[in-house]
Amino acid sequence: MNRRVLAIGAHAADFVWRAGGALALAAEGGGKADVIALSYGERGESGELWKEEGQTVENVKQIRHAEAEAAADALGADFRCLDLGDYPLEVDRDALGRLVDAIRELAPNVILTHTDRDPFNPDHPVAHHAVDRARALAAGAGVASAFETISPPQLLLFEPHQPELCNFTPGLFLDITSVFERKVAAMAEMKSQQYLQTYYAQRAEQRGNHARRVSGDQEVRQAEAFMR
């Protein structure tokens, strides 16, 4: 895992639930772990914060940034946000260019992002298509070009909240047993979405069971699932 791993999410907390273990493994193994959030999820992902009287969008963004930075730090990752807005997330030409530049700069070996379908969250497919296109542009789209390019990163899709409804078929189970406590600590930092912490801890246990069955390794306790 001494690789450069980049998780790109539609919202500030997406990386924590879906790829926190992968990022922690990369960092612990001597690699580089980075996170790009396309938005803070200030409108649709911050329900707890909006219960406070007099709350504002800018204050929510500041809180979400602090939470995401703390979560990334718990995993050994670096966090940045493009602040494109959410619900709806829209990635125009300029935003796509910023994403391409960031991918070129970080030059990851592996990119982790959303599936291309999510009937409950319209921002996630938008993020998928933007990342898929930005990855191709950063790698030169397979042709000689006048700008700097990188080797095409491997693209893996992390597990959505409702996998059966998002065309998600896991093709890789990653053993995160050794870093699971770091993922738990990172999830605890996302206080604006506390309701997801138990769900994704349970999901890691379930995927750990699947990983034991397909690998025969009885030492696996927790895992994350990815789609190639």
PDB file of C-alpha atoms in Angstrom:
ATOM      1  CA  MET A   1       0.000   0.000   0.000  1.00  0.00           C
ATOM      2  CA  ASN A   2       2.967   2.391  -0.390  1.00  0.00           C
ATOM      3  CA  ARG A   3       0.981   4.155  -3.076  1.00  0.00           C
ATOM      4  CA  ARG A   4      -0.573   7.543  -3.708  1.00  0.00           C
ATOM      5  CA  VAL A   5      -4.297   7.172  -3.068  1.00  0.00           C
ATOM      6  CA  LEU A   6      -6.778   9.957  -3.830  1.00  0.00           C
ATOM      7  CA  ALA A   7     -10.412   9.883  -2.696  1.00  0.00           C
ATOM      8  CA  ILE A   8     -12.736  12.335  -4.443  1.00  0.00           C
ATOM      9  CA  GLY A   9     -16.190  12.843  -2.973  1.00  0.00           C
ATOM     10  CA  ALA A  10     -19.164  15.000  -3.840  1.00  0.00           C
ATOM     11  CA  HIS A  11     -19.354  16.220  -0.235  1.00  0.00           C
ATOM     12  CA  ALA A  12     -16.904  16.851   2.596  1.00  0.00           C
ATOM     13  CA  ALA A  13     -17.605  13.659   4.561  1.00  0.00           C
ATOM     14  CA  ASP A  14     -17.976  11.114   1.750  1.00  0.00           C
ATOM     15  CA  PHE A  15     -14.376   9.938   2.004  1.00  0.00           C
ATOM     16  CA  VAL A  16     -14.660   9.130   5.709  1.00  0.00           C
ATOM     17  CA  TRP A  17     -17.487   6.611   5.454  1.00  0.00           C
ATOM     18  CA  ARG A  18     -16.565   4.969   2.179  1.00  0.00           C
ATOM     19  CA  ALA A  19     -12.768   5.035   1.923  1.00  0.00           C
ATOM     20  CA  GLY A  20     -11.377   5.940   5.335  1.00  0.00           C
ATOM     21  CA  GLY A  21      -9.739   2.553   5.732  1.00  0.00           C
ATOM     22  CA  ALA A  22      -8.092   2.643   2.323  1.00  0.00           C
ATOM     23  CA  LEU A  23      -6.660   6.088   2.999  1.00  0.00           C
ATOM     24  CA  ALA A  24      -5.375   5.073   6.435  1.00  0.00           C
ATOM     25  CA  LEU A  25      -3.724   1.966   4.990  1.00  0.00           C
ATOM     26  CA  ALA A  26      -1.980   4.012   2.315  1.00  0.00           C
ATOM     27  CA  ALA A  27      -0.658   6.512   4.865  1.00  0.00           C
ATOM     28  CA  GLU A  28       0.381   3.828   7.354  1.00  0.00           C
ATOM     29  CA  GLY A  29       2.174   1.886   4.626  1.00  0.00           C
ATOM     30  CA  GLY A  30       4.399   4.828   3.713  1.00  0.00           C
ATOM     31  CA  GLY A  31       2.294   6.040   0.799  1.00  0.00           C
ATOM     32  CA  LYS A  32       0.392   9.297   0.301  1.00  0.00           C
ATOM     33  CA  ALA A  33      -3.296   9.770   1.081  1.00  0.00           C
ATOM     34  CA  ASP A  34      -5.242  12.743  -0.271  1.00  0.00           C
ATOM     35  CA  VAL A  35      -8.870  13.833  -0.277  1.00  0.00           C
ATOM     36  CA  ILE A  36     -10.689  16.225  -2.579  1.00  0.00           C
ATOM     37  CA  ALA A  37     -14.258  17.213  -1.741  1.00  0.00           C
ATOM     38  CA  LEU A  38     -16.166  18.886  -4.554  1.00  0.00           C
ATOM     39  CA  SER A  39     -18.431  20.600  -2.018  1.00  0.00           C
ATOM     40  CA  TYR A  40     -18.851  20.908   1.729  1.00  0.00           C
ATOM     41  CA  GLY A  41     -22.300  19.361   1.632  1.00  0.00           C
ATOM     42  CA  GLU A  42     -23.529  22.486   3.346  1.00  0.00           C
ATOM     43  CA  ARG A  43     -27.093  22.258   2.065  1.00  0.00           C
ATOM     44  CA  GLY A  44     -27.906  18.560   2.044  1.00  0.00           C
ATOM     45  CA  GLU A  45     -25.364  16.821   4.274  1.00  0.00           C
ATOM     46  CA  SER A  46     -25.354  18.993   7.404  1.00  0.00           C
ATOM     47  CA  GLY A  47     -28.733  18.439   9.012  1.00  0.00           C
ATOM     48  CA  GLU A  48     -27.502  18.594  12.589  1.00  0.00           C
ATOM     49  CA  LEU A  49     -25.893  21.986  12.037  1.00  0.00           C
ATOM     50  CA  TRP A  50     -29.052  23.541  10.616  1.00  0.00           C
ATOM     51  CA  LYS A  51     -30.922  22.800  13.847  1.00  0.00           C
ATOM     52  CA  GLU A  52     -29.010  25.671  15.455  1.00  0.00           C
ATOM     53  CA  GLU A  53     -30.849  28.985  15.490  1.00  0.00           C
ATOM     54  CA  GLY A  54     -29.343  31.673  13.264  1.00  0.00           C
ATOM     55  CA  GLN A  55     -27.199  29.227  11.309  1.00  0.00           C
ATOM     56  CA  THR A  56     -25.644  30.462   8.044  1.00  0.00           C
ATOM     57  CA  VAL A  57     -24.229  28.761   4.972  1.00  0.00           C
ATOM     58  CA  GLU A  58     -20.763  30.208   5.515  1.00  0.00           C
ATOM     59  CA  ASN A  59     -20.661  29.060   9.121  1.00  0.00           C
ATOM     60  CA  VAL A  60     -21.746  25.565   8.103  1.00  0.00           C
ATOM     61  CA  LYS A  61     -18.944  25.477   5.532  1.00  0.00           C
ATOM     62  CA  GLN A  62     -16.391  26.501   8.156  1.00  0.00           C
ATOM     63  CA  ILE A  63     -17.571  23.797  10.560  1.00  0.00           C
ATOM     64  CA  ARG A  64     -17.610  21.149   7.841  1.00  0.00           C
ATOM     65  CA  HIS A  65     -14.109  22.127   6.736  1.00  0.00           C
ATOM     66  CA  ALA A  66     -12.809  21.797  10.287  1.00  0.00           C
ATOM     67  CA  GLU A  67     -14.537  18.429  10.740  1.00  0.00           C
ATOM     68  CA  ALA A  68     -13.218  17.063   7.453  1.00  0.00           C
ATOM     69  CA  GLU A  69      -9.681  18.257   8.173  1.00  0.00           C
ATOM     70  CA  ALA A  70      -9.756  16.600  11.589  1.00  0.00           C
ATOM     71  CA  ALA A  71     -11.112  13.381  10.078  1.00  0.00           C
ATOM     72  CA  ALA A  72      -8.471  13.378   7.348  1.00  0.00           C
ATOM     73  CA  ASP A  73      -5.778  14.010   9.947  1.00  0.00           C
ATOM     74  CA  ALA A  74      -6.979  10.984  11.942  1.00  0.00           C
ATOM     75  CA  LEU A  75      -6.426   8.904   8.796  1.00  0.00           C
ATOM     76  CA  GLY A  76      -3.079  10.467   7.903  1.00  0.00           C
ATOM     77  CA  ALA A  77      -4.548  12.170   4.824  1.00  0.00           C
ATOM     78  CA  ASP A  78      -4.565  15.723   3.441  1.00  0.00           C
ATOM     79  CA  PHE A  79      -7.915  17.399   2.737  1.00  0.00           C
ATOM     80  CA  ARG A  80      -8.957  20.116   0.316  1.00  0.00           C
ATOM     81  CA  CYS A  81     -12.347  21.289  -0.955  1.00  0.00           C
ATOM     82  CA  LEU A  82     -13.238  22.905  -4.285  1.00  0.00           C
ATOM     83  CA  ASP A  83     -16.386  24.447  -2.715  1.00  0.00           C
ATOM     84  CA  LEU A  84     -18.626  24.009  -5.772  1.00  0.00           C
ATOM     85  CA  GLY A  85     -21.897  23.921  -3.833  1.00  0.00           C
ATOM     86  CA  ASP A  86     -24.266  20.991  -3.351  1.00  0.00           C
ATOM     87  CA  TYR A  87     -27.845  19.994  -4.153  1.00  0.00           C
ATOM     88  CA  PRO A  88     -27.309  20.548  -6.966  1.00  0.00           C
ATOM     89  CA  LEU A  89     -23.606  19.921  -7.419  1.00  0.00           C
ATOM     90  CA  GLU A  90     -22.594  21.385 -10.779  1.00  0.00           C
ATOM     91  CA  VAL A  91     -19.149  20.972 -12.333  1.00  0.00           C
ATOM     92  CA  ASP A  92     -18.670  23.547 -15.102  1.00  0.00           C
ATOM     93  CA  ARG A  93     -15.640  23.963 -17.372  1.00  0.00           C
ATOM     94  CA  ASP A  94     -13.657  26.004 -14.850  1.00  0.00           C
ATOM     95  CA  ALA A  95     -14.395  23.602 -12.004  1.00  0.00           C
ATOM     96  CA  LEU A  96     -13.450  20.644 -14.181  1.00  0.00           C
ATOM     97  CA  GLY A  97     -10.165  22.378 -14.972  1.00  0.00           C
ATOM     98  CA  ARG A  98      -9.451  22.846 -11.265  1.00  0.00           C
ATOM     99  CA  LEU A  99     -10.110  19.167 -10.673  1.00  0.00           C
ATOM    100  CA  VAL A 100      -7.849  18.150 -13.549  1.00  0.00           C
ATOM    101  CA  ASP A 101      -5.077  20.384 -12.200  1.00  0.00           C
ATOM    102  CA  ALA A 102      -5.416  18.848  -8.739  1.00  0.00           C
ATOM    103  CA  ILE A 103      -5.228  15.307 -10.117  1.00  0.00           C
ATOM    104  CA  ARG A 104      -2.137  16.211 -12.137  1.00  0.00           C
ATOM    105  CA  GLU A 105      -0.549  17.805  -9.094  1.00  0.00           C
ATOM    106  CA  LEU A 106      -1.199  14.839  -6.802  1.00  0.00           C
ATOM    107  CA  ALA A 107      -0.481  12.211  -9.503  1.00  0.00           C
ATOM    108  CA  PRO A 108      -2.250   9.382  -7.659  1.00  0.00           C
ATOM    109  CA  ASN A 109      -1.815   5.710  -8.451  1.00  0.00           C
ATOM    110  CA  VAL A 110      -5.421   5.073  -7.399  1.00  0.00           C
ATOM    111  CA  ILE A 111      -8.532   7.271  -7.465  1.00  0.00           C
ATOM    112  CA  LEU A 112     -11.542   6.323  -5.347  1.00  0.00           C
ATOM    113  CA  THR A 113     -14.924   7.913  -6.103  1.00  0.00           C
ATOM    114  CA  HIS A 114     -18.683   7.419  -6.409  1.00  0.00           C
ATOM    115  CA  THR A 115     -20.712   5.060  -8.567  1.00  0.00           C
ATOM    116  CA  ASP A 116     -22.413   6.417 -11.681  1.00  0.00           C
ATOM    117  CA  ARG A 117     -25.888   5.859 -10.244  1.00  0.00           C
ATOM    118  CA  ASP A 118     -27.550   6.864  -7.002  1.00  0.00           C
ATOM    119  CA  PRO A 119     -31.336   7.347  -7.053  1.00  0.00           C
ATOM    120  CA  PHE A 120     -31.295   9.015  -3.622  1.00  0.00           C
ATOM    121  CA  ASN A 121     -28.411  11.431  -4.095  1.00  0.00           C
ATOM    122  CA  PRO A 122     -28.178  13.270  -7.435  1.00  0.00           C
ATOM    123  CA  ASP A 123     -24.816  14.831  -6.532  1.00  0.00           C
ATOM    124  CA  HIS A 124     -23.013  11.481  -6.438  1.00  0.00           C
ATOM    125  CA  PRO A 125     -23.414  10.569 -10.148  1.00  0.00           C
ATOM    126  CA  VAL A 126     -22.400  14.128 -11.070  1.00  0.00           C
ATOM    127  CA  ALA A 127     -19.212  13.634  -9.062  1.00  0.00           C
ATOM    128  CA  HIS A 128     -18.577  10.270 -10.718  1.00  0.00           C
ATOM    129  CA  HIS A 129     -18.788  11.634 -14.257  1.00  0.00           C
ATOM    130  CA  ALA A 130     -16.662  14.682 -13.391  1.00  0.00           C
ATOM    131  CA  VAL A 131     -13.953  12.502 -11.833  1.00  0.00           C
ATOM    132  CA  ASP A 132     -14.006  10.031 -14.707  1.00  0.00           C
ATOM    133  CA  ARG A 133     -13.580  12.857 -17.227  1.00  0.00           C
ATOM    134  CA  ALA A 134     -10.966  14.706 -15.166  1.00  0.00           C
ATOM    135  CA  ARG A 135      -8.942  11.506 -14.792  1.00  0.00           C
ATOM    136  CA  ALA A 136      -8.885  11.032 -18.572  1.00  0.00           C
ATOM    137  CA  LEU A 137      -7.930  14.667 -19.174  1.00  0.00           C
ATOM    138  CA  ALA A 138      -5.169  14.571 -16.550  1.00  0.00           C
ATOM    139  CA  ALA A 139      -3.725  11.525 -18.285  1.00  0.00           C
ATOM    140  CA  GLY A 140      -3.907  13.197 -21.699  1.00  0.00           C
ATOM    141  CA  ALA A 141      -6.891  11.145 -22.868  1.00  0.00           C
ATOM    142  CA  GLY A 142      -4.485   8.715 -24.483  1.00  0.00           C
ATOM    143  CA  VAL A 143      -3.026  11.145 -27.029  1.00  0.00           C
ATOM    144  CA  ALA A 144       0.053  13.370 -27.238  1.00  0.00           C
ATOM    145  CA  SER A 145      -0.762  16.830 -25.925  1.00  0.00           C
ATOM    146  CA  ALA A 146       0.738  20.220 -25.224  1.00  0.00           C
ATOM    147  CA  PHE A 147       0.172  20.045 -21.471  1.00  0.00           C
ATOM    148  CA  GLU A 148       1.683  18.000 -18.675  1.00  0.00           C
ATOM    149  CA  THR A 149       0.113  14.583 -18.176  1.00  0.00           C
ATOM    150  CA  ILE A 150       0.311  11.776 -15.616  1.00  0.00           C
ATOM    151  CA  SER A 151       0.090   7.997 -15.860  1.00  0.00           C
ATOM    152  CA  PRO A 152      -3.591   6.965 -15.809  1.00  0.00           C
ATOM    153  CA  PRO A 153      -4.565   6.199 -12.203  1.00  0.00           C
ATOM    154  CA  GLN A 154      -6.504   3.060 -11.426  1.00  0.00           C
ATOM    155  CA  LEU A 155     -10.171   3.964 -10.866  1.00  0.00           C
ATOM    156  CA  LEU A 156     -12.132   2.237  -8.097  1.00  0.00           C
ATOM    157  CA  LEU A 157     -15.672   3.060  -7.015  1.00  0.00           C
ATOM    158  CA  PHE A 158     -16.377   3.066  -3.295  1.00  0.00           C
ATOM    159  CA  GLU A 159     -19.476   1.597  -1.753  1.00  0.00           C
ATOM    160  CA  PRO A 160     -22.620   3.781  -1.813  1.00  0.00           C
ATOM    161  CA  HIS A 161     -25.108   3.964   1.026  1.00  0.00           C
ATOM    162  CA  GLN A 162     -27.624   1.744  -0.810  1.00  0.00           C
ATOM    163  CA  PRO A 163     -25.369  -0.504  -2.935  1.00  0.00           C
ATOM    164  CA  GLU A 164     -28.145  -2.684  -4.355  1.00  0.00           C
ATOM    165  CA  LEU A 165     -29.851   0.378  -5.853  1.00  0.00           C
ATOM    166  CA  CYS A 166     -26.701   1.901  -7.335  1.00  0.00           C
ATOM    167  CA  ASN A 167     -25.465  -0.901  -9.620  1.00  0.00           C
ATOM    168  CA  PHE A 168     -22.650  -1.586  -7.136  1.00  0.00           C
ATOM    169  CA  THR A 169     -21.033  -4.999  -7.384  1.00  0.00           C
ATOM    170  CA  PRO A 170     -17.944  -5.328  -5.177  1.00  0.00           C
ATOM    171  CA  GLY A 171     -14.902  -6.685  -6.976  1.00  0.00           C
ATOM    172  CA  LEU A 172     -12.347  -5.916  -4.290  1.00  0.00           C
ATOM    173  CA  PHE A 173     -12.504  -6.355  -0.519  1.00  0.00           C
ATOM    174  CA  LEU A 174      -9.814  -4.418   1.314  1.00  0.00           C
ATOM    175  CA  ASP A 175      -8.785  -5.655   4.757  1.00  0.00           C
ATOM    176  CA  ILE A 176      -8.866  -2.593   7.030  1.00  0.00           C
ATOM    177  CA  THR A 177      -8.641  -4.470  10.342  1.00  0.00           C
ATOM    178  CA  SER A 178      -5.307  -2.917  11.283  1.00  0.00           C
ATOM    179  CA  VAL A 179      -6.578   0.646  10.767  1.00  0.00           C
ATOM    180  CA  PHE A 180     -10.221   0.250  11.730  1.00  0.00           C
ATOM    181  CA  GLU A 181      -9.834   2.221  14.970  1.00  0.00           C
ATOM    182  CA  ARG A 182      -8.395   5.098  12.954  1.00  0.00           C
ATOM    183  CA  LYS A 183     -11.459   5.010  10.711  1.00  0.00           C
ATOM    184  CA  VAL A 184     -13.723   5.008  13.780  1.00  0.00           C
ATOM    185  CA  ALA A 185     -11.835   8.034  15.126  1.00  0.00           C
ATOM    186  CA  ALA A 186     -12.204   9.803  11.769  1.00  0.00           C
ATOM    187  CA  MET A 187     -15.938   9.091  11.615  1.00  0.00           C
ATOM    188  CA  ALA A 188     -16.335  10.502  15.121  1.00  0.00           C
ATOM    189  CA  GLU A 189     -14.989  13.846  13.865  1.00  0.00           C
ATOM    190  CA  MET A 190     -17.936  14.255  11.489  1.00  0.00           C
ATOM    191  CA  LYS A 191     -20.276  15.426  14.231  1.00  0.00           C
ATOM    192  CA  SER A 192     -22.717  16.977  11.763  1.00  0.00           C
ATOM    193  CA  GLN A 193     -23.572  13.461  10.517  1.00  0.00           C
ATOM    194  CA  GLN A 194     -23.346  11.346  13.657  1.00  0.00           C
ATOM    195  CA  TYR A 195     -26.193   9.106  12.489  1.00  0.00           C
ATOM    196  CA  LEU A 196     -23.910   7.518   9.850  1.00  0.00           C
ATOM    197  CA  GLN A 197     -21.191   6.416  12.253  1.00  0.00           C
ATOM    198  CA  THR A 198     -22.966   3.282  13.477  1.00  0.00           C
ATOM    199  CA  TYR A 199     -24.119   2.372   9.972  1.00  0.00           C
ATOM    200  CA  TYR A 200     -20.636   2.402   8.462  1.00  0.00           C
ATOM    201  CA  ALA A 201     -19.061   0.636  11.440  1.00  0.00           C
ATOM    202  CA  GLN A 202     -21.589  -2.150  10.913  1.00  0.00           C
ATOM    203  CA  ARG A 203     -20.935  -2.123   7.164  1.00  0.00           C
ATOM    204  CA  ALA A 204     -17.223  -2.672   7.805  1.00  0.00           C
ATOM    205  CA  GLU A 205     -18.060  -5.718   9.919  1.00  0.00           C
ATOM    206  CA  GLN A 206     -20.333  -7.117   7.193  1.00  0.00           C
ATOM    207  CA  ARG A 207     -17.722  -6.595   4.492  1.00  0.00           C
ATOM    208  CA  GLY A 208     -15.162  -8.166   6.819  1.00  0.00           C
ATOM    209  CA  ASN A 209     -17.308 -11.288   6.834  1.00  0.00           C
ATOM    210  CA  HIS A 210     -17.397 -11.297   3.030  1.00  0.00           C
ATOM    211  CA  ALA A 211     -13.624 -10.770   2.869  1.00  0.00           C
ATOM    212  CA  ARG A 212     -13.039 -13.749   5.193  1.00  0.00           C
ATOM    213  CA  ARG A 213     -15.201 -15.986   3.038  1.00  0.00           C
ATOM    214  CA  VAL A 214     -13.621 -15.072  -0.303  1.00  0.00           C
ATOM    215  CA  SER A 215     -10.031 -15.021   0.977  1.00  0.00           C
ATOM    216  CA  GLY A 216     -10.040 -17.742   3.598  1.00  0.00           C
ATOM    217  CA  ASP A 217      -8.165 -15.373   5.904  1.00  0.00           C
ATOM    218  CA  GLN A 218      -9.859 -15.704   9.284  1.00  0.00           C
ATOM    219  CA  GLU A 219      -7.863 -12.787  10.702  1.00  0.00           C
ATOM    220  CA  VAL A 220      -9.890 -10.238   8.712  1.00  0.00           C
ATOM    221  CA  ARG A 221     -12.396  -8.498  10.961  1.00  0.00           C
ATOM    222  CA  GLN A 222     -13.316  -5.344   9.024  1.00  0.00           C
ATOM    223  CA  ALA A 223     -13.135  -4.501   5.327  1.00  0.00           C
ATOM    224  CA  GLU A 224     -14.161  -1.930   2.723  1.00  0.00           C
ATOM    225  CA  ALA A 225     -15.640  -2.900  -0.618  1.00  0.00           C
ATOM    226  CA  PHE A 226     -14.786  -1.356  -3.984  1.00  0.00           C
ATOM    227  CA  MET A 227     -15.958  -1.856  -7.552  1.00  0.00           C
ATOM    228  CA  ARG A 228     -13.452  -1.977 -10.387  1.00  0.00           C
TER     229      ARG A 228
END
